[in-house]
Every structure is written in C-alpha cells, then in structure tokens.
Amino acid sequence: MKTVFDRPHALCDVPLHYCPGCTHGIVHRLVAEVIDELGVEGKTIGIAPVGCSVFAYNYFNCDMIEAAHGRAPAVATGVKRTHPDNVVFTYQGDGDLAAIGTAETVHVAARGENITIIFINNAIYGMTGGQMAPTTLPGQVTTTSPYGRDRKIQGNPIRVCEMLSTLDGTALAARVSVDTPKAVINAKKMIKKAFQNQLDGKGFSIVEVLSTCPTNWGMSPTDALQWLRDNMIPYYPLGTYKDIDAQEA
Amino acid sequence: MTTTMIFAGSGGQGIQFSGKQIAKSGMYAGYQVTFLPSYGPEMRGGTSNCTVVISDEEIGSPSVVSPDIAVVMNKPSFEKFAPRVQAGGKLFLDSTLIDLTTDREDISVIPVPATTLAEENGLNGFSNVILMGKIIKETGLFKYEDFVEYLVASIPPAKAALIEKNTKALELGYNYTV
Amino acid sequence: MAKKVLMKGNEAIAEAAISVGCIHFFGYPITPQTEVAEYLAKRLPKVGGLCLQAESEVAAINMTLGAAAAGTRVMTSSSSPGISLKSEGISYIAGSDLPCLIVNVQRGGPGLGGIQPSQADYYQATRGVGHGDLRLIVLAPSSVQEMASLTAQALDLADIYRMPAMLLADGALGQMMEPVDFSAFPKRDVPEKTWATVGHNNARPHNIVNSLYIDPQVLEDSVKARYQRYAEVEKNEVQYEEFMTDDADIVLVAFGITARICKSAVTAARAAGIKAGLLRPITLWPFPKDAISAAADHAKALMSVEMSMGQMVDDVRLAVNGKKPVYFYGRTGGMIPSVEEVTKEICSLANAL
C-alpha cells in the first residue's frame, strides 16, 4: 500500500507537549516538511526560544541550540557567521521576539543576516500562563491586562513585519496564518521561500504566523480560530510586506 | 639600574609619542621597559601624561609617583610634577611655554625653548622631539646614533617624509646649549 | 629568542588569540578595552576571521554562545559594566557546557563608575557572574606578556574543560605597553568537539546544546557532573607565583597590576630590613588556597592588597582559616595604590607584629 501521509523526517518521533488546538504543531510540521523538501536537515541548525516552543530542540531532528529568552537571533548570528554554509533558523514567539528580544530582532534584520526566522504571534504569553504580550490587541484581556489592554496604560501592539520591512537588510517579511487548509498551504509556501532565500544567500527572511492559544484565550479550538479571523487578522493583515524578489521584478 | 620617567603636557604635543619612543628604544637596546599612558577623555585636548620605566632587571610597578626624570611641556604639568621629581633627578621643560621656576636645589632643571627652536627651524610640531634630543644628551640613556636609528625605525614607510624633520629636531635638541 | 614587540595589553590579548586560532570575535565598544575590538577589526578579515560589533553586550555574548555551540574557538571582551550585561549569557554558556573566552578589562564601579583601572569585579568573576551553580576559570595577568600568554592558555583550558574562561585584567594592563614575545605559548591537546551543533550531515543523531532541565533530578545530576569537571580544574590548573616568601614574616597576596606594585613594595621593605614576600595568584579560580595555607604556616601575618574595598581578602581568609591574622589594604574607584603607600603599610604592620 502506498504511503500518502507520514511524519516528516525532520520532525522527531516524540509526543509534542502543545495544548489541544494550538497551532504550534502545524507550524512545526510545515518547517519540517520544508527542511525535508529542500534536503537540508543534515546541515541545518535550529535555535529554540524561551516560550511555549522552548522544547523545540527535542522536536526538530536537525542539530538544535536552546537560547536565552529573546536572544535566538544573536545565537543564530554566532552560528551563521562562523558556519555560513549551514542553514540556520530560529523559531520564536511574540514575547521572545518582540519584547525582550526586540533589539536582537531589529539588528539581525538590519545586518541582513542570512538566516530564517519563524515567528509565532498568538498575542499572548502562553508558557507562563496567559500574560500580556507585545502583540496583545487593544482591549484584549490577559492575566496582566485583566481589564483589557488599555493603550493609555499598556501602550500599543507592535506590527513586526511592517516594522522590519523598513530595514534594508530584510529580504522577506511576510505574515501568514494557519487557520484554514488554504492558509496552511500558503504558510508553507512562504516558509519554504524564507529557507530558499537563505540557500540563495539573499539575506534576512522572517515569516510571521498568526496562531491561536485556545488555553490562554479561554476558548475552544474552533472558537479560537474564529477569534483570530475576527480580531487578529484585521489588526495584523496577512500579506507580504517586503520581498526583494518582487522589488527586483 | 632602573630609570623612571614621566612625560606630561597638553594633548597634541606628542607627549605619548615621546614616552612610547623612549620605551621602544629601551626595548631595542635590550632593557626591560614599561609604558603606562593616562587614558580617557584627557587624550582629546586636556592634559596628557605617561610613565616610562627602563631597567636592566624585571620591572615591578609600572606606575610611579616620584620619577627620576620629568619632562613637562605646559604649566599645569610643571606645577604637578616639579615637586615630585626624586632628589638628584632631572626636570626637562619647554621654556617657551613655561615661565615658572622651582626653588628646588636638589634636582637639575633643564630648560629648553623647544617651541621657539621648532618655529625658528621650520619644525612646528616637533618640539617634543627637540626635547628628546636634550634628554638623550643629558641622561646618557642611549647612544645618540642608536637612538636616531630607533627613531627612524619607528616611522612607518607611509610617513617616510617625516624622517628628515624628526632627525633634524633630535639633533637640534641634542646640540642645544643655553 | 624571537623579536619582541612593544604593544598595548589590549592589543596583546587580540594578537595572542589570533595566534592560537581564535579568529572569531563578537563585542561592543567600552573604555578601557576598546583596542581589543579595534585591533581585531583590522586583523581578522586578513586571516579569514570575523570581528562583529554587536548591538549590545547582551547580543555579543549570545553571538559568542552561538559560535561556541557550533564548535568555533571564539571570544568576546568588555569592561566591568559590559560584563554585568553579559552575565546572563555567561550563565547560559556555563549551563550549556560551552568553551569560550571572556575578557574583562576592569574599570571602577559600581554603576557607570569610572574608566580608570580597578579590581572590584573579583567577586563577580569568582562568585557571581550569572545565576546558578557555576564557575569560570579566571586568569589574572600582571604584565602585557601575560595578557598574551594567559589569553592563549585560557582558550586551551576552556576547550579542555568545556567551560567558559575569563581573563580578568584591568585598565592599566589594557592600556600599558610592554615588550611581548608571541613565539612561545605552550600548546595543549584539546578534545574534539563531537557535541557541536554543526549539522549532523545525516551521519549521527542530532546534537542539542541546551541548559534547560525541567526535571530537578536530571538538573541536579547535570550540575553534579559539571562540578566533577570543576574538581578536576581545581586539582590540575592552579597557578601562582611566589616572590621572596621563603623566609617572609609578612606575606602580601595580590594579583594583576597590584602584584607588580607589591613586588616593588616588597623589595623596598626588604631594603628597610623587613622580611616581606609576595604570593601572586595567577588563577583566581581555581584559587591557590593550598599555597596560601602553606605560606600562613611560616609567616606571621598576611595582607591582601587589591584595587577594591576588599574582595579577594575573603578567599585569603578562607585559605588561612584562622591560622594567622589576615590584613587588607586597598584603593578603589580607579585609584592605583603607589609603591610608597604599600611599603608604608608593610612597615606599620611589621611594627605592630
């Protein structure tokens, strides 16, 4: 009998710890499929963050480094600059990438480091149990914005792709979602492009994936997907904010 | 035998260059040497000083309070270091820029109008080298010919045009008498 | 003998690192260590290496971590306030069992402090650089020659024991010039880095460089395994220098530039008929406690001399363990003790004994 669906080789055969309905699992799979399709597992080094995906080092079959909170882009720089022929990617959440690691994120893009960042934006701190993130929406209730995020008190969310698209070092900044099968197919296309860019030496590529956190949002998985469509996508419009290929063409 | 020296003046007078050149010459001549500069904001226009120790044995402290020799090129440096020179020591000064005197009789005060000599001989900016000439003459730390060789050796090829002025200034100071 | 060159201490660190194959550097400018980066920025591109100026000390130490994880011989350097920023990364490097060299050209603190030389980061280097149970190998040069030779040694030691090593210098050593000979660094065998994350090339299971252990039993086991290596370092790698300690009544203990001053003071005190000596720790961790304990057996008193308010003196007291009185003399904030004032301290101590 012909196998039509299987675990990608780049994904380890271990149970993932993610909550039911969390979209981390989908994105893990997409990254692993891309690594398989490009045939680069043997030369890839992944950098795991601090956040819900902290254990990503146990899930990806390539060599992995666990970084301090927010520092994955700096660690990736150290690896890539001393091993330019390897493929280096970071996998980071919104607190890691857009709060404590903002400086590292901006400067890795400004330098045009030839690496790939997979950025999971679920508008909340998942690992520590639902606190306000830099991407938490105005009015959104979290354990540290219990009356809803008030712009006057907690400030405004950061649109990462828009911000990084202004930097000359950025080759690709795209925001995708994984809320529908069609969106998943498109997300994989962009993730593959972000890795291919690195293989082609084009410079810094980031794919932001809008994700759900049913547990900390306090919703069922299907309600969470609908909440993402109704609230996150309007604030964080999907699309490609910068693509040097498109600019050249 | 250990000789301790302090060079002091204003930023831009070549204080650090003089100290470094004496230290480097000491090294070439086979001595142990240390060169300890003042550093930080004073490098850029304020007072500048450095300490040089030359010895035929292992050097302990590279920092010196009372030197055997002080070379001063502005008034504040004269005021600071004239009282500190060891009894029996030597105080070299640019007498064009410093019209102060000390009542110390236990040290040799050696005034050289280095800035005037430099101006009169088309050697603006080389008053520190003129003073170095006098130091070589009065201290006997190095043979004159050797020191010229060390000085020329430390001028990079890109600045070869400066060799003539340096050697001229050194000679002027070496032969200067009151 | 190879020809010596007159060099700044900071430059000697840089050149020595290159000479033992450390051609990757990540740093951030701060006085008084900036010449390390400036020198490397000029030299490394010419030897196939890289000097990258990071956006912060925090980023620089994490770039260092990344390069070390990928098996590269790598270093970073800074001065006191910058080391505080790096301390997070240093803890992760220690917890991930990664070798690298961290240079601290100390200046006065706390806070922004000053830019003149200091030794007030002794506690930080030997006790508190980063959270958790961890040690750094800490080497304390006291000449420009040692700025070079101990840099070379530190890189070997880091690789051998798979842990970070620190060169603890100060602004005076960084800025001063002395003749240096780069020809004679003894090379040690260093193990192959089979653990490095360089891509498994489909030839082995994936390597993971990590400091996270959620199960406390597993974490305790990993820390204990690391401490067994630390015990090996303590057994094998202690270095110190003794100067006129054999018959000394008063033994000074001092490291770095302060030890130079103390050497001159000991000589001056001897000339005045006082039997003084100096024990200079070259490794601050592992600390030469046995040598100090032995010195305490025959001396009447010991005195720790430091450019701080008294930090190493704690280790001296622990080593002496009450056998003899231990005194302290120090200057801080960027003030360098003079030979004259240390000599005076020795004389007044001799009178009191």
Short mmCIF file of N, CA and C in Angstrom, two decimals, chain C residues 61-188:
data_model
loop_
_atom_site.label_atom_id
_atom_site.label_comp_id
_atom_site.label_asym_id
_atom_site.label_seq_id
_atom_site.Cartn_x
_atom_site.Cartn_y
_atom_site.Cartn_z
N ILE C 61 27.44 38.50 23.71
CA ILE C 61 27.72 37.26 24.43
C ILE C 61 26.88 36.11 23.86
N ASN C 62 25.69 36.43 23.35
CA ASN C 62 24.87 35.36 22.77
C ASN C 62 25.36 34.96 21.38
N MET C 63 25.96 35.90 20.65
CA MET C 63 26.63 35.53 19.40
C MET C 63 27.81 34.61 19.72
N THR C 64 28.52 34.96 20.80
CA THR C 64 29.62 34.13 21.26
C THR C 64 29.12 32.72 21.59
N LEU C 65 27.97 32.67 22.26
CA LEU C 65 27.37 31.37 22.60
C LEU C 65 27.07 30.57 21.33
N GLY C 66 26.49 31.23 20.34
CA GLY C 66 26.14 30.54 19.10
C GLY C 66 27.37 29.98 18.41
N ALA C 67 28.41 30.82 18.33
CA ALA C 67 29.63 30.37 17.67
C ALA C 67 30.27 29.22 18.44
N ALA C 68 30.27 29.32 19.78
CA ALA C 68 30.84 28.26 20.61
C ALA C 68 30.05 26.97 20.45
N ALA C 69 28.72 27.09 20.39
CA ALA C 69 27.87 25.90 20.21
C ALA C 69 28.18 25.22 18.89
N ALA C 70 28.54 26.02 17.89
CA ALA C 70 28.87 25.47 16.59
C ALA C 70 30.35 25.06 16.52
N GLY C 71 30.99 24.94 17.68
CA GLY C 71 32.33 24.37 17.74
C GLY C 71 33.45 25.32 17.38
N THR C 72 33.16 26.61 17.28
CA THR C 72 34.18 27.58 16.89
C THR C 72 34.93 28.10 18.11
N ARG C 73 36.24 28.25 17.99
CA ARG C 73 37.03 28.89 19.04
C ARG C 73 36.70 30.38 18.99
N VAL C 74 36.18 30.93 20.08
CA VAL C 74 35.58 32.27 19.99
C VAL C 74 35.81 33.04 21.27
N MET C 75 35.82 34.37 21.15
CA MET C 75 35.97 35.20 22.34
C MET C 75 35.13 36.46 22.25
N THR C 76 34.90 37.07 23.40
CA THR C 76 34.30 38.39 23.48
C THR C 76 35.07 39.14 24.55
N SER C 77 35.00 40.47 24.51
CA SER C 77 35.68 41.21 25.56
C SER C 77 34.87 42.44 25.92
N SER C 78 35.08 42.92 27.15
CA SER C 78 34.34 44.09 27.61
C SER C 78 35.03 44.65 28.84
N SER C 79 34.40 45.64 29.44
CA SER C 79 34.85 46.15 30.72
C SER C 79 33.66 46.13 31.67
N SER C 80 33.94 46.22 32.93
CA SER C 80 33.01 45.96 34.03
C SER C 80 31.50 46.11 33.75
N PRO C 81 31.01 47.32 33.38
CA PRO C 81 29.55 47.42 33.18
C PRO C 81 29.07 46.49 32.07
N GLY C 82 29.90 46.27 31.09
CA GLY C 82 29.55 45.38 29.99
C GLY C 82 29.49 43.93 30.42
N ILE C 83 30.35 43.56 31.38
CA ILE C 83 30.34 42.18 31.87
C ILE C 83 29.04 41.91 32.63
N SER C 84 28.57 42.94 33.37
CA SER C 84 27.27 42.77 34.04
C SER C 84 26.20 42.41 33.02
N LEU C 85 26.20 43.11 31.88
CA LEU C 85 25.22 42.82 30.83
C LEU C 85 25.42 41.43 30.26
N LYS C 86 26.65 41.00 30.17
CA LYS C 86 26.94 39.69 29.60
C LYS C 86 26.64 38.54 30.55
N SER C 87 26.38 38.87 31.81
CA SER C 87 26.35 37.78 32.80
C SER C 87 25.22 36.79 32.53
N GLU C 88 24.12 37.24 31.97
CA GLU C 88 23.07 36.30 31.59
C GLU C 88 23.61 35.25 30.62
N GLY C 89 24.22 35.74 29.58
CA GLY C 89 24.75 34.84 28.55
C GLY C 89 25.83 33.93 29.09
N ILE C 90 26.65 34.46 30.01
CA ILE C 90 27.72 33.64 30.58
C ILE C 90 27.12 32.46 31.35
N SER C 91 26.03 32.71 32.06
CA SER C 91 25.37 31.63 32.79
C SER C 91 24.86 30.56 31.82
N TYR C 92 24.28 31.00 30.70
CA TYR C 92 23.79 30.03 29.70
C TYR C 92 24.96 29.25 29.08
N ILE C 93 26.08 29.95 28.86
CA ILE C 93 27.25 29.29 28.29
C ILE C 93 27.76 28.22 29.25
N ALA C 94 27.82 28.58 30.55
CA ALA C 94 28.26 27.61 31.55
C ALA C 94 27.27 26.44 31.62
N GLY C 95 25.97 26.76 31.62
CA GLY C 95 24.94 25.73 31.72
C GLY C 95 24.86 24.84 30.48
N SER C 96 25.35 25.36 29.37
CA SER C 96 25.34 24.58 28.13
C SER C 96 26.69 23.89 27.88
N ASP C 97 27.60 24.00 28.85
CA ASP C 97 28.94 23.38 28.74
C ASP C 97 29.67 23.81 27.48
N LEU C 98 29.72 25.12 27.26
CA LEU C 98 30.40 25.63 26.06
C LEU C 98 31.69 26.32 26.44
N PRO C 99 32.74 26.11 25.63
CA PRO C 99 34.01 26.79 25.87
C PRO C 99 34.06 28.13 25.13
N CYS C 100 34.57 29.15 25.78
CA CYS C 100 34.84 30.42 25.11
C CYS C 100 35.69 31.26 26.05
N LEU C 101 36.20 32.35 25.52
CA LEU C 101 36.98 33.28 26.35
C LEU C 101 36.23 34.59 26.50
N ILE C 102 36.12 35.05 27.75
CA ILE C 102 35.52 36.34 28.04
C ILE C 102 36.60 37.19 28.70
N VAL C 103 36.88 38.35 28.13
CA VAL C 103 37.90 39.24 28.67
C VAL C 103 37.21 40.38 29.42
N ASN C 104 37.64 40.63 30.65
CA ASN C 104 37.16 41.80 31.39
C ASN C 104 38.34 42.70 31.72
N VAL C 105 38.43 43.84 31.03
CA VAL C 105 39.44 44.84 31.34
C VAL C 105 38.76 45.81 32.32
N GLN C 106 38.94 45.51 33.61
CA GLN C 106 38.12 46.16 34.63
C GLN C 106 38.34 47.67 34.77
N ARG C 107 37.25 48.36 35.10
CA ARG C 107 37.27 49.77 35.44
C ARG C 107 36.49 49.94 36.74
N GLY C 108 36.56 51.14 37.31
CA GLY C 108 35.93 51.38 38.60
C GLY C 108 34.42 51.31 38.54
N GLY C 109 33.78 50.82 39.58
CA GLY C 109 32.33 50.74 39.70
C GLY C 109 31.94 51.12 41.11
N PRO C 110 30.69 50.93 41.52
CA PRO C 110 29.58 50.35 40.75
C PRO C 110 28.94 51.35 39.78
N GLY C 111 27.92 50.88 39.09
CA GLY C 111 27.22 51.71 38.12
C GLY C 111 28.13 52.05 36.96
N LEU C 112 27.97 53.24 36.44
CA LEU C 112 28.84 53.66 35.35
C LEU C 112 30.27 53.84 35.86
N GLY C 113 30.37 54.12 37.17
CA GLY C 113 31.67 54.13 37.84
C GLY C 113 32.63 55.12 37.22
N GLY C 114 33.76 54.60 36.73
CA GLY C 114 34.75 55.46 36.08
C GLY C 114 35.41 54.66 34.98
N ILE C 115 36.50 55.18 34.45
CA ILE C 115 37.16 54.43 33.38
C ILE C 115 38.59 54.07 33.76
N GLN C 116 38.97 54.41 34.99
CA GLN C 116 40.33 54.09 35.44
C GLN C 116 40.38 52.68 36.02
N PRO C 117 41.58 52.10 36.12
CA PRO C 117 41.71 50.68 36.46
C PRO C 117 41.13 50.30 37.83
N SER C 118 40.66 49.09 37.92
CA SER C 118 40.03 48.59 39.14
C SER C 118 40.14 47.08 39.18
N GLN C 119 39.98 46.52 40.38
CA GLN C 119 39.90 45.06 40.53
C GLN C 119 38.65 44.69 41.30
N ALA C 120 37.65 45.57 41.21
CA ALA C 120 36.46 45.40 42.05
C ALA C 120 35.44 44.42 41.46
N ASP C 121 35.82 43.75 40.36
CA ASP C 121 34.93 42.72 39.81
C ASP C 121 35.40 41.33 40.22
N TYR C 122 36.25 41.26 41.26
CA TYR C 122 36.74 39.96 41.72
C TYR C 122 35.58 39.07 42.17
N TYR C 123 34.70 39.64 42.98
CA TYR C 123 33.53 38.85 43.41
C TYR C 123 32.74 38.37 42.19
N GLN C 124 32.50 39.33 41.27
CA GLN C 124 31.69 38.99 40.10
C GLN C 124 32.34 37.83 39.33
N ALA C 125 33.65 37.91 39.12
CA ALA C 125 34.32 36.90 38.31
C ALA C 125 34.37 35.55 39.02
N THR C 126 34.61 35.58 40.33
CA THR C 126 34.84 34.32 41.03
C THR C 126 33.59 33.80 41.76
N ARG C 127 32.59 34.63 41.88
CA ARG C 127 31.38 34.23 42.59
C ARG C 127 30.11 34.40 41.76
N GLY C 128 29.94 35.60 41.22
CA GLY C 128 28.58 35.96 40.82
C GLY C 128 28.37 36.36 39.39
N VAL C 129 29.12 35.78 38.46
CA VAL C 129 28.86 36.18 37.09
C VAL C 129 27.78 35.28 36.51
N GLY C 130 26.54 35.70 36.66
CA GLY C 130 25.42 34.89 36.19
C GLY C 130 24.83 34.06 37.30
N HIS C 131 23.57 33.66 37.08
CA HIS C 131 22.82 32.91 38.09
C HIS C 131 23.17 31.42 38.05
N GLY C 132 22.94 30.78 39.17
CA GLY C 132 23.08 29.32 39.23
C GLY C 132 24.42 28.87 39.76
N ASP C 133 24.54 27.55 39.95
CA ASP C 133 25.79 26.93 40.37
C ASP C 133 26.73 26.92 39.18
N LEU C 134 27.72 27.77 39.19
CA LEU C 134 28.64 27.74 38.05
C LEU C 134 29.98 28.33 38.43
N ARG C 135 30.97 27.98 37.67
CA ARG C 135 32.32 28.52 37.82
C ARG C 135 32.85 28.95 36.46
N LEU C 136 33.71 29.94 36.50
CA LEU C 136 34.53 30.27 35.34
C LEU C 136 35.96 29.99 35.74
N ILE C 137 36.78 29.58 34.79
CA ILE C 137 38.22 29.61 35.01
C ILE C 137 38.60 31.08 34.91
N VAL C 138 39.26 31.62 35.94
CA VAL C 138 39.59 33.05 35.92
C VAL C 138 41.11 33.22 36.00
N LEU C 139 41.68 33.79 34.95
CA LEU C 139 43.12 34.02 34.90
C LEU C 139 43.40 35.51 35.04
N ALA C 140 44.40 35.83 35.86
CA ALA C 140 44.70 37.24 36.15
C ALA C 140 46.12 37.59 35.71
N PRO C 141 46.27 38.19 34.54
CA PRO C 141 47.60 38.58 34.06
C PRO C 141 48.15 39.76 34.86
N SER C 142 49.48 39.86 34.93
CA SER C 142 50.04 41.03 35.61
C SER C 142 51.10 41.72 34.76
N SER C 143 51.17 41.36 33.49
CA SER C 143 52.08 42.03 32.56
C SER C 143 51.47 41.92 31.18
N VAL C 144 51.99 42.70 30.25
CA VAL C 144 51.47 42.61 28.88
C VAL C 144 51.81 41.24 28.29
N GLN C 145 52.98 40.71 28.66
CA GLN C 145 53.33 39.36 28.21
C GLN C 145 52.28 38.35 28.67
N GLU C 146 51.84 38.49 29.92
CA GLU C 146 50.82 37.55 30.41
C GLU C 146 49.43 37.84 29.83
N MET C 147 49.18 39.08 29.45
CA MET C 147 47.92 39.35 28.73
C MET C 147 47.87 38.43 27.52
N ALA C 148 49.01 38.25 26.88
CA ALA C 148 49.09 37.38 25.71
C ALA C 148 49.09 35.91 26.11
N SER C 149 50.02 35.52 26.98
CA SER C 149 50.19 34.08 27.26
C SER C 149 48.96 33.50 27.97
N LEU C 150 48.35 34.28 28.85
CA LEU C 150 47.18 33.74 29.56
C LEU C 150 45.93 33.72 28.67
N THR C 151 45.89 34.61 27.67
CA THR C 151 44.81 34.53 26.68
C THR C 151 44.90 33.20 25.95
N ALA C 152 46.12 32.86 25.53
CA ALA C 152 46.32 31.59 24.82
C ALA C 152 45.96 30.41 25.72
N GLN C 153 46.41 30.48 26.97
CA GLN C 153 46.11 29.40 27.94
C GLN C 153 44.62 29.28 28.19
N ALA C 154 43.95 30.42 28.35
CA ALA C 154 42.52 30.42 28.69
C ALA C 154 41.72 29.72 27.61
N LEU C 155 42.10 29.96 26.35
CA LEU C 155 41.36 29.32 25.25
C LEU C 155 41.55 27.81 25.27
N ASP C 156 42.77 27.35 25.58
CA ASP C 156 43.00 25.91 25.72
C ASP C 156 42.21 25.33 26.89
N LEU C 157 42.30 26.00 28.04
CA LEU C 157 41.62 25.49 29.24
C LEU C 157 40.11 25.39 29.00
N ALA C 158 39.55 26.40 28.35
CA ALA C 158 38.11 26.39 28.07
C ALA C 158 37.75 25.17 27.24
N ASP C 159 38.56 24.89 26.23
CA ASP C 159 38.28 23.73 25.37
C ASP C 159 38.47 22.41 26.12
N ILE C 160 39.52 22.34 26.93
CA ILE C 160 39.81 21.09 27.64
C ILE C 160 38.69 20.75 28.63
N TYR C 161 38.25 21.77 29.37
CA TYR C 161 37.24 21.51 30.41
C TYR C 161 35.82 21.86 29.98
N ARG C 162 35.67 22.27 28.72
CA ARG C 162 34.36 22.58 28.14
C ARG C 162 33.59 23.55 29.02
N MET C 163 34.24 24.68 29.32
CA MET C 163 33.61 25.69 30.16
C MET C 163 34.17 27.07 29.80
N PRO C 164 33.44 28.13 30.14
CA PRO C 164 33.95 29.46 29.83
C PRO C 164 35.14 29.82 30.70
N ALA C 165 36.09 30.54 30.12
CA ALA C 165 37.23 31.05 30.87
C ALA C 165 37.22 32.57 30.77
N MET C 166 37.67 33.21 31.85
CA MET C 166 37.72 34.67 31.84
C MET C 166 39.14 35.14 32.06
N LEU C 167 39.54 36.14 31.28
CA LEU C 167 40.80 36.84 31.53
C LEU C 167 40.41 38.10 32.30
N LEU C 168 40.83 38.17 33.57
CA LEU C 168 40.44 39.32 34.40
C LEU C 168 41.62 40.28 34.48
N ALA C 169 41.56 41.30 33.63
CA ALA C 169 42.63 42.30 33.58
C ALA C 169 42.09 43.61 34.15
N ASP C 170 42.77 44.69 33.91
CA ASP C 170 42.28 45.99 34.34
C ASP C 170 42.76 47.05 33.36
N GLY C 171 42.22 48.27 33.52
CA GLY C 171 42.51 49.33 32.57
C GLY C 171 43.99 49.65 32.42
N ALA C 172 44.75 49.52 33.50
CA ALA C 172 46.19 49.82 33.40
C ALA C 172 46.88 48.78 32.52
N LEU C 173 46.58 47.50 32.76
CA LEU C 173 47.18 46.45 31.94
C LEU C 173 46.73 46.55 30.49
N GLY C 174 45.48 46.97 30.30
CA GLY C 174 44.96 47.08 28.95
C GLY C 174 45.64 48.19 28.17
N GLN C 175 45.94 49.29 28.87
CA GLN C 175 46.47 50.47 28.18
C GLN C 175 47.99 50.51 28.16
N MET C 176 48.64 49.84 29.11
CA MET C 176 50.10 49.97 29.17
C MET C 176 50.79 49.16 28.07
N MET C 177 52.01 49.60 27.75
CA MET C 177 52.78 48.90 26.73
C MET C 177 54.01 48.26 27.36
N GLU C 178 54.27 47.03 26.93
CA GLU C 178 55.49 46.33 27.32
C GLU C 178 55.91 45.46 26.14
N PRO C 179 57.15 45.04 26.14
CA PRO C 179 57.57 44.12 25.07
C PRO C 179 56.86 42.77 25.22
N VAL C 180 56.43 42.20 24.11
CA VAL C 180 55.77 40.90 24.12
C VAL C 180 56.43 39.97 23.11
N ASP C 181 56.52 38.71 23.52
CA ASP C 181 57.04 37.66 22.65
C ASP C 181 55.90 36.68 22.39
N PHE C 182 55.50 36.54 21.13
CA PHE C 182 54.36 35.68 20.80
C PHE C 182 54.78 34.27 20.38
N SER C 183 56.08 33.99 20.48
CA SER C 183 56.55 32.75 19.88
C SER C 183 56.42 31.54 20.79
N ALA C 184 56.19 31.78 22.07
CA ALA C 184 56.42 30.67 22.99
C ALA C 184 55.21 30.26 23.83
N PHE C 185 54.04 30.17 23.22
CA PHE C 185 52.91 29.68 24.01
C PHE C 185 52.87 28.16 23.95
N PRO C 186 52.97 27.51 25.13
CA PRO C 186 52.88 26.05 25.09
C PRO C 186 51.48 25.62 24.64
N LYS C 187 51.42 24.70 23.71
CA LYS C 187 50.13 24.21 23.21
C LYS C 187 49.71 22.97 23.97
N ARG C 188 48.43 22.88 24.29
CA ARG C 188 47.94 21.67 24.95
C ARG C 188 46.99 20.94 24.01
#
